Short mmCIF file of C-alpha atoms and ligand atoms in Angstrom, two decimals:
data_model
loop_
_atom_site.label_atom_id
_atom_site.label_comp_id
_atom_site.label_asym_id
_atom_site.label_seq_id
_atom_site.Cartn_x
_atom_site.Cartn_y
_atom_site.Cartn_z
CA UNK A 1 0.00 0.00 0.00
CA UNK A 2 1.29 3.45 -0.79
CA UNK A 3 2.12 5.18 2.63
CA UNK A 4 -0.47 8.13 1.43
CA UNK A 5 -3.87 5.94 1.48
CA UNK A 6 -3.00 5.02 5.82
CA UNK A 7 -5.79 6.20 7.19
CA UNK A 8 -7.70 7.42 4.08
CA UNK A 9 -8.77 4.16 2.85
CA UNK A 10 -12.42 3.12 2.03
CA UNK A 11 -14.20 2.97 5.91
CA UNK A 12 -16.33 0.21 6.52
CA UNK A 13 -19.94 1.90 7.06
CA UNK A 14 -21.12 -1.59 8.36
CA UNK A 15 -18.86 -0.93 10.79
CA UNK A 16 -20.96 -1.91 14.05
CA UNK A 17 -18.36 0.15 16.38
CA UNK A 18 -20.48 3.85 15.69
CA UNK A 19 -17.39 5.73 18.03
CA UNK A 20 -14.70 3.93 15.86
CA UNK A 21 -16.19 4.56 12.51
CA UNK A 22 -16.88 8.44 13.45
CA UNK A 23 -13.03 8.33 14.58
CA UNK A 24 -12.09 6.94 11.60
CA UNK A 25 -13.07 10.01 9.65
CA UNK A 26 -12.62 12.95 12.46
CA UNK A 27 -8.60 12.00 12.20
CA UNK A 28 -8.99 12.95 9.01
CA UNK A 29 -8.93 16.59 9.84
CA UNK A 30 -6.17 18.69 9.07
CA UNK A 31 -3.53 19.65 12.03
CA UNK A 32 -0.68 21.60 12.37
CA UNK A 33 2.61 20.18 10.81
CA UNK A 34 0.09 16.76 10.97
CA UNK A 35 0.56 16.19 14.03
CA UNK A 36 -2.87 14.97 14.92
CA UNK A 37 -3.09 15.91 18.40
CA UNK A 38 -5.90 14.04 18.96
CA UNK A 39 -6.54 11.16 21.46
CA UNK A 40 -9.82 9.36 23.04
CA UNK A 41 -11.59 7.56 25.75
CA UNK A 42 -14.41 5.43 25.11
CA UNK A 43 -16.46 6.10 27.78
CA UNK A 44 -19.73 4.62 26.90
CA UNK A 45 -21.37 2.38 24.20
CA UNK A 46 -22.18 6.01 22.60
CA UNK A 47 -19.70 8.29 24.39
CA UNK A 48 -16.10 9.23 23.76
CA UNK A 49 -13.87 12.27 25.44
CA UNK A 50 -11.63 13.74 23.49
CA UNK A 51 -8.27 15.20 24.81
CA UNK A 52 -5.18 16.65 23.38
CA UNK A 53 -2.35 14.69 22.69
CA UNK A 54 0.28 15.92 24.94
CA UNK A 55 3.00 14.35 22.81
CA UNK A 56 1.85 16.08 19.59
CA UNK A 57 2.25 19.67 20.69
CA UNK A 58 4.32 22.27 18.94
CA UNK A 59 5.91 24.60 21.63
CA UNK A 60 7.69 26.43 19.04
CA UNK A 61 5.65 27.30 16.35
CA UNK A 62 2.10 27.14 18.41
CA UNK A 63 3.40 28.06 21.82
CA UNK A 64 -0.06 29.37 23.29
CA UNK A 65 -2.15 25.90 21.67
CA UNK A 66 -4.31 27.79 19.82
CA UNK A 67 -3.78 25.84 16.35
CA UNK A 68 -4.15 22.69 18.42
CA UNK A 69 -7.62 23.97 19.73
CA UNK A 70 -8.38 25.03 15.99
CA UNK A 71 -7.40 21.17 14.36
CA UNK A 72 -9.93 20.03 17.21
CA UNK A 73 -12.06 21.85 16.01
CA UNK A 74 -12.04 20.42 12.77
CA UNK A 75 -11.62 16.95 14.15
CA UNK A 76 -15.19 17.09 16.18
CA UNK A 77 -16.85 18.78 12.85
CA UNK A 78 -15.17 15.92 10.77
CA UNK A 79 -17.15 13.50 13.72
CA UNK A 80 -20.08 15.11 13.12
CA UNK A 81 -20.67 15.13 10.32
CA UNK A 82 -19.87 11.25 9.99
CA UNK A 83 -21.89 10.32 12.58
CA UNK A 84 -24.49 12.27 11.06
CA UNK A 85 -24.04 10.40 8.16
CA UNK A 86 -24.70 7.12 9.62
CA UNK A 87 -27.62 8.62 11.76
CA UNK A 88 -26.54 8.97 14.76
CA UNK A 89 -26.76 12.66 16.41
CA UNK A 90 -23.68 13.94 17.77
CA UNK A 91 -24.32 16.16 21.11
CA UNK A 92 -20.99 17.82 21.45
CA UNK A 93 -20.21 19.38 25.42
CA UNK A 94 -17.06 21.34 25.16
CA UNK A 95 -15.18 21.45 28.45
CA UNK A 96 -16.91 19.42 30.34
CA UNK A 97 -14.20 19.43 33.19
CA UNK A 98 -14.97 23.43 33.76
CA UNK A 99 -14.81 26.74 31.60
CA UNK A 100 -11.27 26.89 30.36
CA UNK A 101 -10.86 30.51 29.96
CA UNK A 102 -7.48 31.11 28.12
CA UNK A 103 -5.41 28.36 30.63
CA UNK A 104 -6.04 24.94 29.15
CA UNK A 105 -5.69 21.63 31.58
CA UNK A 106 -4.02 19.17 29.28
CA UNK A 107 -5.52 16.39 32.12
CA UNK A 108 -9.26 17.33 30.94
CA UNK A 109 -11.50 16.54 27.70
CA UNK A 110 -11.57 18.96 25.12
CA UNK A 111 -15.25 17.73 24.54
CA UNK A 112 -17.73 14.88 25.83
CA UNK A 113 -19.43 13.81 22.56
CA UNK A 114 -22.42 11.62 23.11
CA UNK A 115 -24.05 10.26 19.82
CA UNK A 116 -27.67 9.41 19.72
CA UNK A 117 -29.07 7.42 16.62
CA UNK A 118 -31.95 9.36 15.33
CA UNK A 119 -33.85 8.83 11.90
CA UNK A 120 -34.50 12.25 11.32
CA UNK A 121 -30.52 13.44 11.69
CA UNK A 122 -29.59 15.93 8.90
CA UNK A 123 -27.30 14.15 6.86
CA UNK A 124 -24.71 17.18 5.39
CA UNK A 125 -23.48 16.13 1.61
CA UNK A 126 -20.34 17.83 3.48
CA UNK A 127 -19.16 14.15 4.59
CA UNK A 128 -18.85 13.09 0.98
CA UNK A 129 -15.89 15.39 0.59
CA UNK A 130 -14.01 14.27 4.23
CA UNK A 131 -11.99 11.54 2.38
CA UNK A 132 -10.92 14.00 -0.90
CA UNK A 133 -9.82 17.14 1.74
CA UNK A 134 -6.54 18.28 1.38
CA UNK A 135 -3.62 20.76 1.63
CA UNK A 136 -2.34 21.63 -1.67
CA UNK A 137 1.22 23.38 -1.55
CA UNK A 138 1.43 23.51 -5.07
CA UNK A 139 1.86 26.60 -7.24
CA UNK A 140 -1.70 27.57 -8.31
CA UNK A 141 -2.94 27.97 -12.18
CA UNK A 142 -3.97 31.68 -12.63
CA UNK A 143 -7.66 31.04 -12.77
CA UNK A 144 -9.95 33.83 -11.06
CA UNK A 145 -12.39 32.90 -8.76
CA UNK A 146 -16.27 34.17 -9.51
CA UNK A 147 -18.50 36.58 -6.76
CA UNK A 148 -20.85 33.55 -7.08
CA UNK A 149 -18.35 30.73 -6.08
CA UNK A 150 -17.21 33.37 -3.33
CA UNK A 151 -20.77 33.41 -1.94
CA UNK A 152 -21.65 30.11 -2.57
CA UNK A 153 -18.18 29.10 0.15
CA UNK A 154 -18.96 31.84 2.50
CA UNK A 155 -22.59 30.04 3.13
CA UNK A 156 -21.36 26.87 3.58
CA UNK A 157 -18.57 27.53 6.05
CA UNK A 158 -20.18 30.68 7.87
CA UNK A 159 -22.06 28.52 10.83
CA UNK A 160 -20.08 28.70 13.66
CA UNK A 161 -17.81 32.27 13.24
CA UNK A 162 -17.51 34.65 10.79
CA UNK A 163 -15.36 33.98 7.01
CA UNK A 164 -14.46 36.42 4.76
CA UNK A 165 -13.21 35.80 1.11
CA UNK A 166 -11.44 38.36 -1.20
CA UNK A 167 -10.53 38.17 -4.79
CA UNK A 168 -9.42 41.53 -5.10
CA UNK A 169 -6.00 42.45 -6.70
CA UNK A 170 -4.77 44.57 -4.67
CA UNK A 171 -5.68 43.04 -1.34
CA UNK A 172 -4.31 39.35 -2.81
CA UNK A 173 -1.05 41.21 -3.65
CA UNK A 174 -1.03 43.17 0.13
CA UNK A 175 -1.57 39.90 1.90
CA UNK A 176 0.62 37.81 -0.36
CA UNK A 177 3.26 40.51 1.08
CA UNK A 178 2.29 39.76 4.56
CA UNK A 179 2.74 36.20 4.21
CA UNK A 180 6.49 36.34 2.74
CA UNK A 181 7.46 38.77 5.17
CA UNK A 182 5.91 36.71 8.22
CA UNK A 183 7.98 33.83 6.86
CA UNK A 184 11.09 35.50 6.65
CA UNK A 185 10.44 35.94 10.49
CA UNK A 186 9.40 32.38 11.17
CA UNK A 187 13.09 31.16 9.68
CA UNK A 188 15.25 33.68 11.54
CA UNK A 189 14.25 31.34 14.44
CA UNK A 190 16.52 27.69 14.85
CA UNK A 191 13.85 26.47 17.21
CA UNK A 192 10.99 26.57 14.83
CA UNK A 193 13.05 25.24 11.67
CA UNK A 194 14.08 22.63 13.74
CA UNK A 195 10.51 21.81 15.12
CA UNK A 196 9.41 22.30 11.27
CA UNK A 197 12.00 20.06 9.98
CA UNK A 198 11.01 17.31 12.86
CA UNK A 199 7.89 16.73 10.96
CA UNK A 200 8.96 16.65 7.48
CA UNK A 201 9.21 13.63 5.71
CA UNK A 202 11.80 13.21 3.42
CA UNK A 203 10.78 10.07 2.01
CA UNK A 204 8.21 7.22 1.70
CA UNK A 205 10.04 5.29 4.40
CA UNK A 206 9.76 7.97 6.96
CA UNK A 207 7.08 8.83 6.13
CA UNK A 208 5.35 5.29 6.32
CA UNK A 209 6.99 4.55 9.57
CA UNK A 210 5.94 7.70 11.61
CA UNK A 211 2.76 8.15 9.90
CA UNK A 212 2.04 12.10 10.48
CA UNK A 213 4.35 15.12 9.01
CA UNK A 214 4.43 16.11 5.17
CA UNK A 215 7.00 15.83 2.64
CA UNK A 216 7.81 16.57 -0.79
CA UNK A 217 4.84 15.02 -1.84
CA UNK A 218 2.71 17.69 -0.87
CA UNK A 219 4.43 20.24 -2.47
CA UNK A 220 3.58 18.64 -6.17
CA UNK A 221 5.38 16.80 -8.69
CA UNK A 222 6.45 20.03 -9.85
CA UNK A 223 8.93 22.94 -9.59
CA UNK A 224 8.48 23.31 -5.70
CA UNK A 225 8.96 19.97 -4.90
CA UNK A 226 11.68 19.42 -7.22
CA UNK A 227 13.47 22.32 -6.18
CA UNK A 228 13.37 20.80 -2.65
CA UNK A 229 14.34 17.71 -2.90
CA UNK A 230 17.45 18.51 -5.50
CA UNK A 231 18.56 21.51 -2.91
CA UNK A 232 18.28 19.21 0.05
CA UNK A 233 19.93 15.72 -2.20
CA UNK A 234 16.80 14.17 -0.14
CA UNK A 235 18.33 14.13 2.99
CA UNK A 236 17.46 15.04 5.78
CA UNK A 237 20.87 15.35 7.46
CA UNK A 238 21.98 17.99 4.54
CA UNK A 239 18.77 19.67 5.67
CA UNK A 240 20.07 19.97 9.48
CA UNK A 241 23.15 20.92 8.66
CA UNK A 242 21.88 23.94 6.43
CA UNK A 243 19.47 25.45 8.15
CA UNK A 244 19.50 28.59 6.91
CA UNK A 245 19.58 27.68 3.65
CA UNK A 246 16.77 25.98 4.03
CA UNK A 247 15.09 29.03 5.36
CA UNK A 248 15.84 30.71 2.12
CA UNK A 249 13.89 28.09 0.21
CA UNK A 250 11.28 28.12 2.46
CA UNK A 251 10.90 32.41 1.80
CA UNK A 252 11.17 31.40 -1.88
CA UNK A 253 8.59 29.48 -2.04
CA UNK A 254 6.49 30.80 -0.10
CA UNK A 255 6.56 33.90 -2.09
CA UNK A 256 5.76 31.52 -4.91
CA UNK A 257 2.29 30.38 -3.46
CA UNK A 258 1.18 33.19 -1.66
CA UNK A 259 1.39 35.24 -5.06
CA UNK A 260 -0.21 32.50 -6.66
CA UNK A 261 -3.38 32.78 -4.99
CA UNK A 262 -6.80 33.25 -6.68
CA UNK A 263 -8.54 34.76 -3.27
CA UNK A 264 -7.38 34.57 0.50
CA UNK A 265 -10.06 34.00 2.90
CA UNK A 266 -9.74 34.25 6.86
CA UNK A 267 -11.51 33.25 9.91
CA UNK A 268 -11.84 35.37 12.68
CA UNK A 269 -13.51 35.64 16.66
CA UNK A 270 -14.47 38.02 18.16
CA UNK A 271 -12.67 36.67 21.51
CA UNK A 272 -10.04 34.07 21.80
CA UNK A 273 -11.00 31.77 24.46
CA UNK A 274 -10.59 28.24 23.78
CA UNK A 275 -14.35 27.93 22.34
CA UNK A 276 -13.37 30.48 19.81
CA UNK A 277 -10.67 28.56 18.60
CA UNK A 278 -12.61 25.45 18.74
CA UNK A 279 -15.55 27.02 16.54
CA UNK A 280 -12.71 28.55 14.35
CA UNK A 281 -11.28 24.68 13.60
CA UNK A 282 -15.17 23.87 12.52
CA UNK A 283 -15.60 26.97 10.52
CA UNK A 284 -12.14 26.21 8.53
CA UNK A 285 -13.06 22.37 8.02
CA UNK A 286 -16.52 22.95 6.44
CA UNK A 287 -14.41 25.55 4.50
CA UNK A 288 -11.94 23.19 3.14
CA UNK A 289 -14.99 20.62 2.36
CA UNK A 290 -16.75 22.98 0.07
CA UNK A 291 -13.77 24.32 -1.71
CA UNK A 292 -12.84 20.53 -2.33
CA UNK A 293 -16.83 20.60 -3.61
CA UNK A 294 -16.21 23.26 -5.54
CA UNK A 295 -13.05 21.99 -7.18
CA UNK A 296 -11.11 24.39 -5.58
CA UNK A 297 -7.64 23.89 -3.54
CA UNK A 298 -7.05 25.65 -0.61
CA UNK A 299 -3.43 26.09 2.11
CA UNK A 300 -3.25 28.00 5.48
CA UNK A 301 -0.62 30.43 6.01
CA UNK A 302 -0.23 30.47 10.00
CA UNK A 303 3.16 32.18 10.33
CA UNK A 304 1.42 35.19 10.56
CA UNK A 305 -0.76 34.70 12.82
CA UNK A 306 1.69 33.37 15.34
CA UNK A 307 1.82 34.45 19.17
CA UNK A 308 5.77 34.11 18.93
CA UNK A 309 7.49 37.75 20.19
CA UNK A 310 9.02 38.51 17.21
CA UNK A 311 5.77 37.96 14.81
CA UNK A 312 3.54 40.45 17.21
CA UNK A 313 3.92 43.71 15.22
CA UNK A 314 3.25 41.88 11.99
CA UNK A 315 0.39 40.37 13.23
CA UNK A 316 -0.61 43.96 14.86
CA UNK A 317 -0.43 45.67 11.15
CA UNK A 318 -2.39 42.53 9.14
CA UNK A 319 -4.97 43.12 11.56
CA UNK A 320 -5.49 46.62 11.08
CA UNK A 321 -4.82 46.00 7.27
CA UNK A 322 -7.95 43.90 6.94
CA UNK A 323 -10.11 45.88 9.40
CA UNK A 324 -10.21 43.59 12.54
CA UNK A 325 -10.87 45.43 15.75
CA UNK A 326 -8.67 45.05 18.28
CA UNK A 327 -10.23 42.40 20.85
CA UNK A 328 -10.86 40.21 17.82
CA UNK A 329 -8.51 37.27 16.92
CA UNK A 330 -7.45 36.13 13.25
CA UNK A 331 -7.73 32.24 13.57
CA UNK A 332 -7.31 30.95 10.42
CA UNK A 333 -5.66 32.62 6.92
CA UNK A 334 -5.30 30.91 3.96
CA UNK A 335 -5.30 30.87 -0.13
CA UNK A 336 -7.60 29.65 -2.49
CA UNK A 337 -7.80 28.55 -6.37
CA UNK A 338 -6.53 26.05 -8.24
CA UNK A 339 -4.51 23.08 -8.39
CA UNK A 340 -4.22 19.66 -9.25
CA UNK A 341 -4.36 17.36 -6.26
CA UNK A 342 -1.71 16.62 -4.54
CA UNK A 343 -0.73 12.94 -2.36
CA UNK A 344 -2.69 12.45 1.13
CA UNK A 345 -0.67 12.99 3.55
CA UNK A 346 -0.82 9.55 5.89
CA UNK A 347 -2.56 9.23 9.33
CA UNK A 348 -1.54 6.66 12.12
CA UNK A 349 -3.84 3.59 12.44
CA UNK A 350 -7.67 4.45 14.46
CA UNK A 351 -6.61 2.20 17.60
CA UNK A 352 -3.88 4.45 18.00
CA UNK A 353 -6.00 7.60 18.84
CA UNK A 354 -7.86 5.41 21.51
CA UNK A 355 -6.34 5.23 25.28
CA UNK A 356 -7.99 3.12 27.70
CA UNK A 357 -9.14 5.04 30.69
CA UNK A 358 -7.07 5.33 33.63
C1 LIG B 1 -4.36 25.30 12.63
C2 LIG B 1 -3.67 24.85 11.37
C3 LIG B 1 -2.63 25.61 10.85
C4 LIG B 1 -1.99 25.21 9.67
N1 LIG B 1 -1.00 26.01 9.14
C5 LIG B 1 -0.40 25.66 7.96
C6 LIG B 1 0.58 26.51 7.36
O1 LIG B 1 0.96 27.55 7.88
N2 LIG B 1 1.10 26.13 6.16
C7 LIG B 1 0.70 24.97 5.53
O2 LIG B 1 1.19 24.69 4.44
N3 LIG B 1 -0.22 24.16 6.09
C8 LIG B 1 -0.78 24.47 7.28
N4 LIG B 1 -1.74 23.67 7.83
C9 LIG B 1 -2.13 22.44 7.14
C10 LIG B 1 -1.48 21.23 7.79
O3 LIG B 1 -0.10 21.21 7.57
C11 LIG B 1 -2.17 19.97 7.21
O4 LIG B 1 -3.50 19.97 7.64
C12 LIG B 1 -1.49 18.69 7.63
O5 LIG B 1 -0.21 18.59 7.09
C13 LIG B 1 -2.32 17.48 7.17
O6 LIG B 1 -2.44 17.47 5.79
P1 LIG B 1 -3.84 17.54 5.07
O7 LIG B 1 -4.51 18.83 5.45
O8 LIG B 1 -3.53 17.51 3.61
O9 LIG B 1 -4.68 16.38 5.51
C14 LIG B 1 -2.39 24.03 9.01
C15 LIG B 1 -3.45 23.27 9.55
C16 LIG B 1 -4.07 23.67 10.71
C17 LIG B 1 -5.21 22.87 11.26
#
């Protein structure tokens, strides 16, 4: 089996196990770096908690846990909408151990989902599009995007927190900018290349045997990817011992997508509590399932958004640029338009998302 299908294979809807087939397609979701900083407790026949994976974390690049919050966010919509899809309701209590506030006890559930079978369940043609969903890092084609398939996105993701989408010129080209200049930060910093680099996968082995990260493959068969991987010989020990030439890629390209992009869209709150970021991680997933509806390909940018010191005045200036006011939080950022798809990127087995309780 290619190392891409793990985890994306066809899912067994006979599948008698309701928690473990809704698992099956929440750790679909995307997650910083891959990660997938998700793990469970079956609690009851039609219960599960779900907690963050303290090994998963990125202290570097997400020191404050707010993209972990936001890929749970997409896992529990991802669970949703499956169990929905098998008709079963899914009653989702976030926090059930107490209001988390901005602190976050790693000990307690992230949510207490209870799933009820009911005929009359909505079933959202969302679900259809959980096992196509992607990150594309590929250059896009220079294809404009219409005020109809703006709208037409917009509605489907705008049910938990607000989403805007521009196509604009002059805005793409601004934020585009923004994105190559917020990189340029992110690589002055060992710490985060070297967290980065800790997830990449430099080949189908390591990629097979850990299961989570991205590689080359994401990037397209094309001039990214090749660039890469003939810079780097493959390996990831030339990688480690060039790190700032690696950085310089990394600016490169980056400049190379974010100017490629046929509309940006972000997702903001008007706080930034933990239930913020939570709804922000639903908002973006029903995002990317409609754009991979639509036909369209879509990649965060989160460098710019990050709570490191040295990113705050960036971050500061992109929010006045777009017009946020100040107690309002930019979750999510990211391009859209068109690409061909690229590999999966692979997800550890189910039974290794599920701990037995304590
Ligand atoms: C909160 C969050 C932030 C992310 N930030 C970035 C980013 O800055 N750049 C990027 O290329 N991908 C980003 N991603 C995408 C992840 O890298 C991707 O979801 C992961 O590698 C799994 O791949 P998949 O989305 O194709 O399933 C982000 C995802 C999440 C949930």
């Amino acid at each position: 089996m290619n190392h891409a299908t793990h985890g994306w294979e066809r899912h067994d809807p006979a599948d008698s196990d309701i928690r473990k087939n809704a698992l099956s397609y929440a750790i679909l979701a995307p997650s910083p770096h891959n990660t997938q900083p998700w793990i469970v407790e079956f609690d009851g026949p039609l219960r599960i908690s779900l907690f963050i994976d303290q090994e998963r974390l990125l202290p570097a690049c997400d020191p404050e846990l707010r993209r972990v919050c936001v890929s749970h966010g997409s896992f529990i919509e991802n669970f949703t909408l499956a169990a929905g899809y098998f008709g079963y309701r899914a009653d989702i209590d976030l926090f059930p151990g107490g209001w988390p506030g901005n602190a976050l006890d790693l000990e307690k559930p992230v949510a207490r989902i209870d799933l009820e079978k009911d005929v009359a369940v909505e079933k959202d043609t969302l679900f259809e599009q959980i096992q196509k969903r992607e990150t594309n890092r590929r250059v896009f084609r220079k294809n404009s995007i219409t005020d109809h398939q703006v709208s037409v996105l917009s509605e489907a993701s705008d049910v938990f927190t607000p989403i805007s989408i521009v196509a604009d010129n002059d805005v793409r080209e601004t934020l585009a900018n923004y994105i190559v200049k917020a990189m340029e930060i992110e690589v002055s910093n060992q710490d985060r290349i070297t967290e980065t680099l800790a997830r990449f996968r430099f080949n189908d082995q390591e990629a097979a045997l850990f299961r989570d990260g991205f590689g080359f493959a994401q990037f397209g068969s094309g001039g990214i990817s090749r660039r890469l991987a003939e810079h780097f010989a493959i390996s990831r020990e030339k990688a480690e011992q060039d790190i700032s030439s690696l950085g310089r890629e990394a600016v490169k390209l980056t400049r190379k997508q974010a100017f490629s992009a046929a509309a940006y869209a972000w997702i903001s709150t008007k706080g930034n509590n933990r239930m913020d970021q939570i709804k922000a991680g639903r908002c973006y997933e029903r995002a990317c399932l409609k754009a991979t509806e639509m036909g369209l390909a879509i990649q965060p940018f989160s460098q710019v958004l990050s709570e490191h010191q040295d990113m705050i005045d960036l971050r500061e200036q992109l929010r006045e640029y777009i017009g946020i006011s100040g107690g309002h939080t930019l979750q999510m950022l990211f391009r859209i338009g068109y690409a061909d798809p690229v590999p999966h990127t692979p997800r550890r087995p189910v039974d290794d998302f599920v701990r037995k309780r304590a």
